[in-house]
């Protein structure tokens, strides 16, 4: 099983899924660390409660790329509620791992949260290109 997990991680690192912007997204969010300059941009394209398409981009480390790829694959085509639960489960799972992975996951999940806020703002008629949320930790954590 350990070997399969490693193969999955290697696949997401070498061939990230859902990497890059979406054309005409319904929501765009950024999770960023002003201290380090690292960020994740998350793109949503939803129809009602279904996340028809998702994408992300980052200037972060390989852990951020892998976590972004894995998370977007988990939630693509799923309901918004499923995505919220998946985000909580991912946060809980990486909480058991190294601090660096916790920080990278927080950046991905914060960007996802910000994209949802942006989407809600746009639905209310607010002219907001994207919504950004500052995170308090950086991915390049010294342990």
PDB file of C-alpha atoms in Angstrom:
ATOM      1  CA  UNK A   1       0.000   0.000   0.000  1.00  0.00           C
ATOM      2  CA  UNK A   2       2.841   2.374   0.841  1.00  0.00           C
ATOM      3  CA  UNK A   3       4.233   1.874  -2.673  1.00  0.00           C
ATOM      4  CA  UNK A   4       0.836   2.698  -4.244  1.00  0.00           C
ATOM      5  CA  UNK A   5       0.597   5.889  -2.197  1.00  0.00           C
ATOM      6  CA  UNK A   6       4.077   6.902  -3.279  1.00  0.00           C
ATOM      7  CA  UNK A   7       3.181   6.226  -6.913  1.00  0.00           C
ATOM      8  CA  UNK A   8       0.061   8.392  -6.575  1.00  0.00           C
ATOM      9  CA  UNK A   9       2.086  11.241  -5.081  1.00  0.00           C
ATOM     10  CA  UNK A  10       4.722  10.938  -7.801  1.00  0.00           C
ATOM     11  CA  UNK A  11       1.990  11.004 -10.465  1.00  0.00           C
ATOM     12  CA  UNK A  12       0.460  14.191  -9.006  1.00  0.00           C
ATOM     13  CA  UNK A  13       3.899  15.792  -8.794  1.00  0.00           C
ATOM     14  CA  UNK A  14       5.019  14.868 -12.307  1.00  0.00           C
ATOM     15  CA  UNK A  15       1.616  15.405 -13.947  1.00  0.00           C
ATOM     16  CA  UNK A  16      -0.451  17.765 -11.775  1.00  0.00           C
ATOM     17  CA  UNK A  17      -4.169  17.529 -12.434  1.00  0.00           C
ATOM     18  CA  UNK A  18      -6.324  20.628 -12.938  1.00  0.00           C
ATOM     19  CA  UNK A  19      -3.307  22.939 -12.955  1.00  0.00           C
ATOM     20  CA  UNK A  20      -3.928  26.348 -14.490  1.00  0.00           C
ATOM     21  CA  UNK A  21      -6.708  28.896 -14.806  1.00  0.00           C
ATOM     22  CA  UNK A  22     -10.239  28.208 -16.001  1.00  0.00           C
ATOM     23  CA  UNK A  23     -11.896  30.182 -18.732  1.00  0.00           C
ATOM     24  CA  UNK A  24     -14.728  32.278 -17.244  1.00  0.00           C
ATOM     25  CA  UNK A  25     -14.603  30.936 -13.678  1.00  0.00           C
ATOM     26  CA  UNK A  26     -17.528  31.612 -11.353  1.00  0.00           C
ATOM     27  CA  UNK A  27     -15.119  32.202  -8.463  1.00  0.00           C
ATOM     28  CA  UNK A  28     -11.413  32.960  -8.002  1.00  0.00           C
ATOM     29  CA  UNK A  29      -9.642  32.892  -4.665  1.00  0.00           C
ATOM     30  CA  UNK A  30      -6.112  33.356  -3.408  1.00  0.00           C
ATOM     31  CA  UNK A  31      -4.508  32.004  -0.276  1.00  0.00           C
ATOM     32  CA  UNK A  32      -1.211  33.776   0.261  1.00  0.00           C
ATOM     33  CA  UNK A  33       1.567  34.352   2.722  1.00  0.00           C
ATOM     34  CA  UNK A  34       2.763  37.928   2.573  1.00  0.00           C
ATOM     35  CA  UNK A  35       5.821  36.966   4.604  1.00  0.00           C
ATOM     36  CA  UNK A  36       7.100  34.402   2.085  1.00  0.00           C
ATOM     37  CA  UNK A  37       5.357  35.611  -1.077  1.00  0.00           C
ATOM     38  CA  UNK A  38       3.893  32.146  -1.661  1.00  0.00           C
ATOM     39  CA  UNK A  39       0.363  31.793  -2.984  1.00  0.00           C
ATOM     40  CA  UNK A  40      -2.242  29.453  -4.395  1.00  0.00           C
ATOM     41  CA  UNK A  41      -4.903  30.688  -6.810  1.00  0.00           C
ATOM     42  CA  UNK A  42      -8.038  28.533  -6.892  1.00  0.00           C
ATOM     43  CA  UNK A  43     -10.599  28.652  -9.706  1.00  0.00           C
ATOM     44  CA  UNK A  44     -14.212  27.436  -9.497  1.00  0.00           C
ATOM     45  CA  UNK A  45     -16.758  26.839 -12.218  1.00  0.00           C
ATOM     46  CA  UNK A  46     -19.974  25.771 -10.585  1.00  0.00           C
ATOM     47  CA  UNK A  47     -23.560  25.344 -11.609  1.00  0.00           C
ATOM     48  CA  UNK A  48     -25.845  25.556  -8.599  1.00  0.00           C
ATOM     49  CA  UNK A  49     -24.258  23.302  -5.984  1.00  0.00           C
ATOM     50  CA  UNK A  50     -22.055  21.222  -8.321  1.00  0.00           C
ATOM     51  CA  UNK A  51     -18.395  22.094  -8.881  1.00  0.00           C
ATOM     52  CA  UNK A  52     -18.318  21.331 -12.580  1.00  0.00           C
ATOM     53  CA  UNK A  53     -14.683  22.289 -12.947  1.00  0.00           C
ATOM     54  CA  UNK A  54     -11.870  23.437 -10.680  1.00  0.00           C
ATOM     55  CA  UNK A  55      -8.323  24.574 -11.231  1.00  0.00           C
ATOM     56  CA  UNK A  56      -5.400  25.946  -9.278  1.00  0.00           C
ATOM     57  CA  UNK A  57      -2.007  27.532  -9.733  1.00  0.00           C
ATOM     58  CA  UNK A  58       0.800  28.139  -7.268  1.00  0.00           C
ATOM     59  CA  UNK A  59       4.296  29.464  -6.877  1.00  0.00           C
ATOM     60  CA  UNK A  60       4.672  27.162  -3.859  1.00  0.00           C
ATOM     61  CA  UNK A  61       6.741  24.047  -3.323  1.00  0.00           C
ATOM     62  CA  UNK A  62       6.162  20.546  -4.642  1.00  0.00           C
ATOM     63  CA  UNK A  63       4.018  19.654  -1.601  1.00  0.00           C
ATOM     64  CA  UNK A  64       1.659  22.481  -2.552  1.00  0.00           C
ATOM     65  CA  UNK A  65       1.484  21.237  -6.154  1.00  0.00           C
ATOM     66  CA  UNK A  66       0.722  17.667  -5.016  1.00  0.00           C
ATOM     67  CA  UNK A  67      -1.891  18.750  -2.464  1.00  0.00           C
ATOM     68  CA  UNK A  68      -3.555  21.083  -4.984  1.00  0.00           C
ATOM     69  CA  UNK A  69      -3.676  18.338  -7.593  1.00  0.00           C
ATOM     70  CA  UNK A  70      -5.036  15.739  -5.182  1.00  0.00           C
ATOM     71  CA  UNK A  71      -7.642  18.079  -3.667  1.00  0.00           C
ATOM     72  CA  UNK A  72      -8.950  19.308  -7.020  1.00  0.00           C
ATOM     73  CA  UNK A  73      -9.277  15.708  -8.218  1.00  0.00           C
ATOM     74  CA  UNK A  74     -11.244  14.864  -5.062  1.00  0.00           C
ATOM     75  CA  UNK A  75     -13.809  17.642  -5.515  1.00  0.00           C
ATOM     76  CA  UNK A  76     -14.114  18.082  -9.296  1.00  0.00           C
ATOM     77  CA  UNK A  77     -17.669  17.231 -10.373  1.00  0.00           C
ATOM     78  CA  UNK A  78     -18.843  16.906  -6.785  1.00  0.00           C
ATOM     79  CA  UNK A  79     -21.275  18.953  -4.721  1.00  0.00           C
ATOM     80  CA  UNK A  80     -20.157  21.979  -2.746  1.00  0.00           C
ATOM     81  CA  UNK A  81     -21.073  20.161   0.484  1.00  0.00           C
ATOM     82  CA  UNK A  82     -18.923  17.185  -0.507  1.00  0.00           C
ATOM     83  CA  UNK A  83     -16.048  19.601  -1.189  1.00  0.00           C
ATOM     84  CA  UNK A  84     -16.446  21.238   2.244  1.00  0.00           C
ATOM     85  CA  UNK A  85     -16.306  17.846   3.959  1.00  0.00           C
ATOM     86  CA  UNK A  86     -13.333  16.784   1.803  1.00  0.00           C
ATOM     87  CA  UNK A  87     -11.501  19.977   2.791  1.00  0.00           C
ATOM     88  CA  UNK A  88     -12.077  19.240   6.488  1.00  0.00           C
ATOM     89  CA  UNK A  89     -10.903  15.647   6.079  1.00  0.00           C
ATOM     90  CA  UNK A  90      -7.783  16.763   4.213  1.00  0.00           C
ATOM     91  CA  UNK A  91      -7.024  19.332   6.902  1.00  0.00           C
ATOM     92  CA  UNK A  92      -7.430  16.652   9.602  1.00  0.00           C
ATOM     93  CA  UNK A  93      -5.279  14.161   7.713  1.00  0.00           C
ATOM     94  CA  UNK A  94      -2.343  16.520   7.126  1.00  0.00           C
ATOM     95  CA  UNK A  95      -2.583  17.745  10.729  1.00  0.00           C
ATOM     96  CA  UNK A  96      -0.940  14.442  11.614  1.00  0.00           C
ATOM     97  CA  UNK A  97       1.953  15.070   9.225  1.00  0.00           C
ATOM     98  CA  UNK A  98       4.890  17.455   9.057  1.00  0.00           C
ATOM     99  CA  UNK A  99       4.317  21.156   9.743  1.00  0.00           C
ATOM    100  CA  UNK A 100       5.435  21.990   6.192  1.00  0.00           C
ATOM    101  CA  UNK A 101       2.637  19.878   4.696  1.00  0.00           C
ATOM    102  CA  UNK A 102       0.131  21.461   7.079  1.00  0.00           C
ATOM    103  CA  UNK A 103       1.139  24.908   5.828  1.00  0.00           C
ATOM    104  CA  UNK A 104       0.911  23.862   2.179  1.00  0.00           C
ATOM    105  CA  UNK A 105      -2.512  22.302   2.716  1.00  0.00           C
ATOM    106  CA  UNK A 106      -3.702  25.433   4.526  1.00  0.00           C
ATOM    107  CA  UNK A 107      -2.673  27.541   1.533  1.00  0.00           C
ATOM    108  CA  UNK A 108      -4.608  25.286  -0.899  1.00  0.00           C
ATOM    109  CA  UNK A 109      -7.697  25.078   1.312  1.00  0.00           C
ATOM    110  CA  UNK A 110      -7.665  28.806   2.074  1.00  0.00           C
ATOM    111  CA  UNK A 111      -7.572  29.560  -1.652  1.00  0.00           C
ATOM    112  CA  UNK A 112     -10.551  27.208  -2.128  1.00  0.00           C
ATOM    113  CA  UNK A 113     -12.425  29.020   0.661  1.00  0.00           C
ATOM    114  CA  UNK A 114     -11.574  32.408  -0.876  1.00  0.00           C
ATOM    115  CA  UNK A 115     -12.865  31.244  -4.288  1.00  0.00           C
ATOM    116  CA  UNK A 116     -16.178  30.315  -2.661  1.00  0.00           C
ATOM    117  CA  UNK A 117     -16.387  33.757  -1.056  1.00  0.00           C
ATOM    118  CA  UNK A 118     -15.621  35.397  -4.410  1.00  0.00           C
ATOM    119  CA  UNK A 119     -18.305  33.319  -6.102  1.00  0.00           C
ATOM    120  CA  UNK A 120     -20.882  34.335  -3.478  1.00  0.00           C
ATOM    121  CA  UNK A 121     -19.898  38.008  -3.830  1.00  0.00           C
ATOM    122  CA  UNK A 122     -20.246  37.838  -7.609  1.00  0.00           C
ATOM    123  CA  UNK A 123     -23.683  36.216  -7.240  1.00  0.00           C
ATOM    124  CA  UNK A 124     -24.726  39.241  -5.158  1.00  0.00           C
ATOM    125  CA  UNK A 125     -23.594  41.562  -7.943  1.00  0.00           C
ATOM    126  CA  UNK A 126     -20.335  42.672  -6.318  1.00  0.00           C
ATOM    127  CA  UNK A 127     -17.669  43.440  -8.917  1.00  0.00           C
ATOM    128  CA  UNK A 128     -14.756  41.536  -7.397  1.00  0.00           C
ATOM    129  CA  UNK A 129     -12.145  39.951  -9.673  1.00  0.00           C
ATOM    130  CA  UNK A 130     -10.893  37.649  -6.924  1.00  0.00           C
ATOM    131  CA  UNK A 131     -10.959  37.255  -3.169  1.00  0.00           C
ATOM    132  CA  UNK A 132      -7.682  36.941  -1.254  1.00  0.00           C
ATOM    133  CA  UNK A 133      -7.079  35.631   2.248  1.00  0.00           C
ATOM    134  CA  UNK A 134      -3.755  35.997   4.038  1.00  0.00           C
ATOM    135  CA  UNK A 135      -2.542  32.908   5.874  1.00  0.00           C
ATOM    136  CA  UNK A 136      -0.486  33.184   9.025  1.00  0.00           C
ATOM    137  CA  UNK A 137       2.090  30.539   8.186  1.00  0.00           C
ATOM    138  CA  UNK A 138       4.343  29.873   5.234  1.00  0.00           C
ATOM    139  CA  UNK A 139       4.983  26.666   3.352  1.00  0.00           C
ATOM    140  CA  UNK A 140       8.735  26.856   3.810  1.00  0.00           C
ATOM    141  CA  UNK A 141       8.548  26.116   7.527  1.00  0.00           C
ATOM    142  CA  UNK A 142      11.728  25.276   9.372  1.00  0.00           C
ATOM    143  CA  UNK A 143      11.161  22.290  11.606  1.00  0.00           C
TER     144      UNK A 143
END
